[in-house]
mmCIF file of C-alpha atoms and ligand atoms in Angstrom:
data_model
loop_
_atom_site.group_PDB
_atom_site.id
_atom_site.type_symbol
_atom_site.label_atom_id
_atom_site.label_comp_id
_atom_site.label_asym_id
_atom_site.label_seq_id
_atom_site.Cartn_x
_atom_site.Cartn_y
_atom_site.Cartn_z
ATOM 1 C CA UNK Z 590 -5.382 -50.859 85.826
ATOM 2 C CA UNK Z 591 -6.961 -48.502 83.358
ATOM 3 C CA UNK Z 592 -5.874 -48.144 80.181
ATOM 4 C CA UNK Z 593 -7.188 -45.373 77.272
ATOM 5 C CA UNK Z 594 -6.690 -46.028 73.728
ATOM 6 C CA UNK Z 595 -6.930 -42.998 71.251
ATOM 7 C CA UNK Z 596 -7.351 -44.911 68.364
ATOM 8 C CA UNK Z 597 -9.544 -43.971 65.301
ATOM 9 C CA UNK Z 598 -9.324 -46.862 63.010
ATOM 10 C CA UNK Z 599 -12.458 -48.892 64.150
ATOM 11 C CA UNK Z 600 -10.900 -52.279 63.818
ATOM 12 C CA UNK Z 601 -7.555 -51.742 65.461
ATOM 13 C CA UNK Z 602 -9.538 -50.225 68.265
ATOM 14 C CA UNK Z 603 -12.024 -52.862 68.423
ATOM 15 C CA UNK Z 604 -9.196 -55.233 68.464
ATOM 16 C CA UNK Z 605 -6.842 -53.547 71.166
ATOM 17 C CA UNK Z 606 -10.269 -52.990 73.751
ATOM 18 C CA UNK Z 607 -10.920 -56.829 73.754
ATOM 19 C CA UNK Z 608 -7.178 -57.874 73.876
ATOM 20 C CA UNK Z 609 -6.559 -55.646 76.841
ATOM 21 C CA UNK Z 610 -10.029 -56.568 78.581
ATOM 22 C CA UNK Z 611 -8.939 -60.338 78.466
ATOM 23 C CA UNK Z 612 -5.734 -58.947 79.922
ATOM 24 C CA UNK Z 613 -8.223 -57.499 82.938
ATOM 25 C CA UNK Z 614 -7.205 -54.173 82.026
ATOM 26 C CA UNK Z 615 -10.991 -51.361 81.622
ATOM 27 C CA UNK Z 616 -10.680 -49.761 78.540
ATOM 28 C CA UNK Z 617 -11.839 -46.650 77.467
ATOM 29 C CA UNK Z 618 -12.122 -45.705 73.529
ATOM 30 C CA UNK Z 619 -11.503 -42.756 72.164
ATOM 31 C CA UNK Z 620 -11.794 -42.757 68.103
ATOM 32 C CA UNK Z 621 -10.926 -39.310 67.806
ATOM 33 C CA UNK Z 622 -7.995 -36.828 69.086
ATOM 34 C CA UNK Z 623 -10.092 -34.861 70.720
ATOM 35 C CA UNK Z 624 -11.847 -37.015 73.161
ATOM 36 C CA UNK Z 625 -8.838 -38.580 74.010
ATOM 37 C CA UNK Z 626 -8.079 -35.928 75.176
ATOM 38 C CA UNK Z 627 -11.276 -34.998 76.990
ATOM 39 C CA UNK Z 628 -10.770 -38.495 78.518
ATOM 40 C CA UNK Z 629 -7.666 -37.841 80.008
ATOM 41 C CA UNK Z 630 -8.750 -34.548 81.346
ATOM 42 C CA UNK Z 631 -11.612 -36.033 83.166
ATOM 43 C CA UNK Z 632 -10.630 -39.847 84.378
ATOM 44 C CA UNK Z 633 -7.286 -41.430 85.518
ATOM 45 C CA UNK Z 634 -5.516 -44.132 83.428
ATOM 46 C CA UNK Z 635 -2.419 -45.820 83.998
ATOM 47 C CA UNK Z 636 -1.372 -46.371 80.713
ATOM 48 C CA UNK Z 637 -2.504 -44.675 77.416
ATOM 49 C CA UNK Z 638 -2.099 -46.282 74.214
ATOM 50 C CA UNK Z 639 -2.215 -43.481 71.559
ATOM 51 C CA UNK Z 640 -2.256 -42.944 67.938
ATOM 52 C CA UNK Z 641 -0.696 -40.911 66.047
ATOM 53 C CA UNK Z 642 -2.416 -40.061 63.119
ATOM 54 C CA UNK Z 643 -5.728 -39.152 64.526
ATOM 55 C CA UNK Z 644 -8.791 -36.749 63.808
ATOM 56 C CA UNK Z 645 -9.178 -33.132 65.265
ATOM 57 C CA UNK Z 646 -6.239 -33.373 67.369
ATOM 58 C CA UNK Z 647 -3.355 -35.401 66.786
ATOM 59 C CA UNK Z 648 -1.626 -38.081 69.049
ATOM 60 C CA UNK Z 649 1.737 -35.993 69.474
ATOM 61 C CA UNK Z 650 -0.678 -32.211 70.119
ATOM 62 C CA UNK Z 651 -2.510 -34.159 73.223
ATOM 63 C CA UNK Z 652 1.389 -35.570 74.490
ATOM 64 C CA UNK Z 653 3.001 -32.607 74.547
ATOM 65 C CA UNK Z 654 0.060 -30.813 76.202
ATOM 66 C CA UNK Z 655 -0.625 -33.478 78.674
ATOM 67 C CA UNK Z 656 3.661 -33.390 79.524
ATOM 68 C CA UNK Z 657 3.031 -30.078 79.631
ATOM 69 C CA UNK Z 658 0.579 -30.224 82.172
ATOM 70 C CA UNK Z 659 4.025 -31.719 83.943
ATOM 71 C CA UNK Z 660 1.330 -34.942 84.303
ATOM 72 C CA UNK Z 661 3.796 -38.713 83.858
ATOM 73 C CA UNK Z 662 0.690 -40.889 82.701
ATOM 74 C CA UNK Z 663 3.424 -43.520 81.061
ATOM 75 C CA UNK Z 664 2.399 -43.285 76.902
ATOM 76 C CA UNK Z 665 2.663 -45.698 74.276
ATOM 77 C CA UNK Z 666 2.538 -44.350 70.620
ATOM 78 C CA UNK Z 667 1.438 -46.369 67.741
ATOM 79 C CA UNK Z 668 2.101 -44.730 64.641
ATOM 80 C CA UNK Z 669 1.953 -46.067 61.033
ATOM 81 C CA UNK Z 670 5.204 -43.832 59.813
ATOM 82 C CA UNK Z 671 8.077 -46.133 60.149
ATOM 83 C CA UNK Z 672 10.600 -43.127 59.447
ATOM 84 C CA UNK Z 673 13.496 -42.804 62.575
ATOM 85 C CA UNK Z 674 12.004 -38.885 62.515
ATOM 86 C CA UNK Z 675 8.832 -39.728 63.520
ATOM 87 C CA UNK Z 676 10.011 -41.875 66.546
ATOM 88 C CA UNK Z 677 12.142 -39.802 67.672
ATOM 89 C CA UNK Z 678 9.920 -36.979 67.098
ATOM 90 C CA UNK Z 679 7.317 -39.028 69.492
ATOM 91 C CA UNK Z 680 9.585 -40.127 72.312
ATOM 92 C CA UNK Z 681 10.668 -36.439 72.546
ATOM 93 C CA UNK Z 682 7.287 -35.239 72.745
ATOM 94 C CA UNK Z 683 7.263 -37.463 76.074
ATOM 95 C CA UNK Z 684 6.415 -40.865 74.659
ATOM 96 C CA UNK Z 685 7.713 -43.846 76.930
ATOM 97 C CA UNK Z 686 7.771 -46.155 74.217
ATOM 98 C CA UNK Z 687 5.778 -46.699 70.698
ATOM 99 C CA UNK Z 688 5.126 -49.627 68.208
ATOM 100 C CA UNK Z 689 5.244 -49.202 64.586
ATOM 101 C CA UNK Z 690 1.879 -50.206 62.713
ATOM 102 C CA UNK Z 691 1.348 -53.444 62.094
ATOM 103 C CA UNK Z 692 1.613 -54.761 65.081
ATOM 104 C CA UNK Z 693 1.849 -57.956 66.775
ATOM 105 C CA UNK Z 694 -0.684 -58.269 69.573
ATOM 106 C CA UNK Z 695 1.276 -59.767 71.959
ATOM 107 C CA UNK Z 696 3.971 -57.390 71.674
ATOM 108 C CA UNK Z 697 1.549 -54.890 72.528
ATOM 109 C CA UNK Z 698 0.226 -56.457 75.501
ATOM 110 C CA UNK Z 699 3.981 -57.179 76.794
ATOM 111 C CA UNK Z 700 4.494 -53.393 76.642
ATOM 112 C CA UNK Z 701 1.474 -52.205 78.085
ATOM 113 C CA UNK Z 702 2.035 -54.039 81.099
ATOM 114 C CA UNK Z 703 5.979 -52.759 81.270
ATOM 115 C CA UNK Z 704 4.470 -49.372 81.325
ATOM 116 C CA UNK Z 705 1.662 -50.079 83.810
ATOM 117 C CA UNK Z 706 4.522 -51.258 86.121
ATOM 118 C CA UNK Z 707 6.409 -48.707 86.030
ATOM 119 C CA UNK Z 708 3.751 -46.390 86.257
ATOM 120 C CA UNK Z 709 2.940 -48.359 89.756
ATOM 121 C CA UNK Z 710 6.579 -47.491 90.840
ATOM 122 C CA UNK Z 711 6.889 -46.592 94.969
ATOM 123 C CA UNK Z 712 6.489 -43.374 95.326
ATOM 124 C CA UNK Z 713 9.757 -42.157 96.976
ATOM 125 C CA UNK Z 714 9.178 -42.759 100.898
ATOM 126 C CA UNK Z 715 13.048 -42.363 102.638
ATOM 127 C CA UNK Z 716 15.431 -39.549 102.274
ATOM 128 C CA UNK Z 717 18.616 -39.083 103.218
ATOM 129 C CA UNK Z 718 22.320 -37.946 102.860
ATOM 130 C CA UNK Z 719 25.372 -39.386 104.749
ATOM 131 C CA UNK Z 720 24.440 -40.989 108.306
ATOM 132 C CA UNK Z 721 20.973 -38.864 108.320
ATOM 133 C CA UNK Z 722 17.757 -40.227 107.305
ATOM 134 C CA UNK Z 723 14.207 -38.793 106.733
ATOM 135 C CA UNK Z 724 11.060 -41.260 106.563
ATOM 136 C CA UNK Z 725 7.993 -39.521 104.809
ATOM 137 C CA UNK Z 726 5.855 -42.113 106.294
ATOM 138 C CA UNK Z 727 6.813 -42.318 109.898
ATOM 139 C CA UNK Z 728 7.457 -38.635 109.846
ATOM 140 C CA UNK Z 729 11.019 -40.174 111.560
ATOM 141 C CA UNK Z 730 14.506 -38.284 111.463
ATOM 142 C CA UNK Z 731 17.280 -40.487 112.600
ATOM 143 C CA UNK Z 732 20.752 -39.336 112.482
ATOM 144 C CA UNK Z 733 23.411 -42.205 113.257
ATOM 145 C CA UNK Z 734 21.042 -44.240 115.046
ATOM 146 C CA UNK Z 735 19.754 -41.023 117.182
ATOM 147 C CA UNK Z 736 16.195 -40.382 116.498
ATOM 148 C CA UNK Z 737 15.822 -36.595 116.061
ATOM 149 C CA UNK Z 738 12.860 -34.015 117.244
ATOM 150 C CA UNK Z 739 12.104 -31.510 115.047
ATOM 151 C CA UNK Z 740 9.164 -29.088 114.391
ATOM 152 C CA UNK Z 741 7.101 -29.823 111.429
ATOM 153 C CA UNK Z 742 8.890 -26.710 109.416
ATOM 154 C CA UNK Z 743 12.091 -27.768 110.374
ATOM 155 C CA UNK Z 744 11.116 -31.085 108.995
ATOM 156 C CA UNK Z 745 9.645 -29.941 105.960
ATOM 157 C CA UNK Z 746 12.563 -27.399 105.479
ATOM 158 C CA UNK Z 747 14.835 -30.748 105.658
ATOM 159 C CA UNK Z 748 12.690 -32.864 103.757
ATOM 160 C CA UNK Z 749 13.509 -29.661 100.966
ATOM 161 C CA UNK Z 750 16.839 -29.989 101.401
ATOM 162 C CA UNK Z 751 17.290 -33.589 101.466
ATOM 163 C CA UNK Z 752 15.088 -33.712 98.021
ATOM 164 C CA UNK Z 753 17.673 -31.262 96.406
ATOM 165 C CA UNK Z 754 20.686 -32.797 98.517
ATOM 166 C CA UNK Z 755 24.208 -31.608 96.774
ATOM 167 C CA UNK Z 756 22.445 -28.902 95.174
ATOM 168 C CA UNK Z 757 21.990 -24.987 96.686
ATOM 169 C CA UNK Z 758 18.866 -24.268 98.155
ATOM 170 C CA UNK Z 759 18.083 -20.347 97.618
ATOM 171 C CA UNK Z 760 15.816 -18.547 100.332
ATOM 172 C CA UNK Z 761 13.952 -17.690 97.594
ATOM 173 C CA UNK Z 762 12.959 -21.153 96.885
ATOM 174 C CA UNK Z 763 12.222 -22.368 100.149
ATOM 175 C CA UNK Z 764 10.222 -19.021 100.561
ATOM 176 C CA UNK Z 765 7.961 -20.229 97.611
ATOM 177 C CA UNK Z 766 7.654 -23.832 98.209
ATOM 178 C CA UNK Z 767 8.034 -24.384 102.332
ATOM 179 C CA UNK Z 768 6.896 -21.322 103.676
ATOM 180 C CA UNK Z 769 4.611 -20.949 100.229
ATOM 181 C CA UNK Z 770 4.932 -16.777 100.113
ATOM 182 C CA UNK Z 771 5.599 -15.711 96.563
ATOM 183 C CA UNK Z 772 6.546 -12.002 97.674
ATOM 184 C CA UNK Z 773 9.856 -12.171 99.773
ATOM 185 C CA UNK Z 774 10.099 -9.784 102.693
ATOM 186 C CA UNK Z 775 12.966 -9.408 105.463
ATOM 187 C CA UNK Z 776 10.822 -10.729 108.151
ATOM 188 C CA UNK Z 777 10.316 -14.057 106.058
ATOM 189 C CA UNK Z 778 14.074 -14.091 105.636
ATOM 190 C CA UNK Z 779 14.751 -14.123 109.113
ATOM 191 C CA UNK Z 780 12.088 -16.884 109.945
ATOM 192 C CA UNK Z 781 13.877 -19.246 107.024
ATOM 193 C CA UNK Z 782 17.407 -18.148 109.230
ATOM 194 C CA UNK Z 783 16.344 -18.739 112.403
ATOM 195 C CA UNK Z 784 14.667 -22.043 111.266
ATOM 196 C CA UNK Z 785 17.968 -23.460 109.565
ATOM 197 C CA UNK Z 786 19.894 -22.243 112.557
ATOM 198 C CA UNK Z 787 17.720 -24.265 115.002
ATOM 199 C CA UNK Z 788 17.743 -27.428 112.214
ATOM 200 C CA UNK Z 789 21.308 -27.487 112.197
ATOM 201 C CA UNK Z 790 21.791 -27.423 116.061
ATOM 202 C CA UNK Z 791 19.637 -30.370 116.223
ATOM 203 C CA UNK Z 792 21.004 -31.940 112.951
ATOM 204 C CA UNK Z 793 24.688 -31.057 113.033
ATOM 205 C CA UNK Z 794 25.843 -29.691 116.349
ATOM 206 C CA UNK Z 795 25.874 -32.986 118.120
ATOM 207 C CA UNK Z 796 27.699 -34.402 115.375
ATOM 208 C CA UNK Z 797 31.493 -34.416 113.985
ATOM 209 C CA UNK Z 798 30.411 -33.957 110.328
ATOM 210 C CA UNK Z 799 28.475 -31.305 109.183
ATOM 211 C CA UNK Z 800 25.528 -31.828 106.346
ATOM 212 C CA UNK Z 801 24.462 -28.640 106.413
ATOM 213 C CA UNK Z 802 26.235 -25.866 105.053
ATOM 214 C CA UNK Z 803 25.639 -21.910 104.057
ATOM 215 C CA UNK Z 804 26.117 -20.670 100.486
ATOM 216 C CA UNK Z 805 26.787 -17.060 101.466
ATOM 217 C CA UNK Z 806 24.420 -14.436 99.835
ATOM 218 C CA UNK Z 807 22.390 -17.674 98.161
ATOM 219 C CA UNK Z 808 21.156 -20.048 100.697
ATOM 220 C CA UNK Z 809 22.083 -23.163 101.857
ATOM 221 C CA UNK Z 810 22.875 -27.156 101.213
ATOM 222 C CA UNK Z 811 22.986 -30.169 102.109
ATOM 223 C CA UNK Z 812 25.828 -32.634 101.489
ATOM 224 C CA UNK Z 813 28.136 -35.202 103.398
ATOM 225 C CA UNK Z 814 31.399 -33.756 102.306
ATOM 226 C CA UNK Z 815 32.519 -30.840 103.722
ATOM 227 C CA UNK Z 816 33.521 -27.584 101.672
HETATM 228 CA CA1 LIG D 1220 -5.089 -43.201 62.829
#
């Protein structure tokens, strides 16, 4: 577990690097805002513990840049403003949590390690809606107990689905992130059509209810009620 602490007053940093060590976490200092940030551009950490009020760059510029980088490193803010604004002004910015300055060191530590566990989380492995199932690792489709063959684009085209399950899926979108062609064309149209009409014959036609269904002039989705 690695954890980086953006933290410019010497003695609280000093202080949070050998409490975490003891906790067998490697810690990296930063003492100012900017190579925190430089940190977290270069080396992975599973938690970062990050202070607000900070030199060159402060704590909630190098959140909201690194959420905006879409990147879920779970954050823990320490900031010396005990107003409600400022919290909620932090956990907006894409905080997961924060402790108000002073702090209790064990509080800290109990927190740190919530967020490292989460961080850890499984990374989503089954899919599935209804009787149908889709297992990332195996690479297995099983409908009803019937183990299904499909072609790897069918599969990924399903795997699509299934992670936007009860919501439409526009040709446009599997264009871009299946078939990964930003301009559409007719020909790609017809190779998305003729690829959900051979996914449904294996998925759906030997089956009484039907999962997947056309949104006409949109695209398509997948759900276990009919309609
Ligand atoms: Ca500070």
């Amino acid at each position: 577990m690695r954890v980086l602490v953006v933290e410019d007053e010497r003695k609280v940093a000093k202080a949070l690097r050998e409490g975490l060590e003891a906790e067998h976490y490697e810690v990296r200092v930063a003492s100012t805002g900017e190579d925190g940030f430089f940190l977290l551009n270069h080396e992975p950490f599973d938690v970062v513990v990050l202070d607000l009020m900070l030199p060159r760059r402060d704590g909630i510029e190098i959140l909201t840049t690194l959420r905006k980088q879409g990147r879920e490193t779970p954050v823990l803010i320490l900031t010396a403003k005990d107003t409600v604004e400022d919290r909620v002004h932090g956990l907006d910015s894409g905080a997961d949590d924060y402790l108000v300055k002073p702090f209790a060191f064990p509080e800290l530590l109990a927190r740190v390690r919530a967020l490292a566990r989460r961080g850890r989380a499984e990374p989503v492995t089954k899919l599935g809606v209804g009787d149908l199932a889709l297992d990332l690792m195996t690479r297995r489709v099983v409908r009803a107990g019937q183990t299904l063959e499909l072609t790897l684009k069918e599969f990924e085209v399903l795997e699509y689905l299934l992670r936007h399950a009860g919501r439409v899926v526009s040709r446009e979108m599997l264009a871009r992130d299946v078939w990964r062609v930003t301009a559409r064309a007719t020909p790609l149209d017809n190779v998305i059509d003729v690829t959900i009409a051979r996914l449904r014959r294996k998925i759906d036609d030997p089956f009484d209810t039907k999962l997947l269904h056309t949104v006409r002039g949109i695209g398509y989705i997948v759900r276990s009620e009919p309609g």
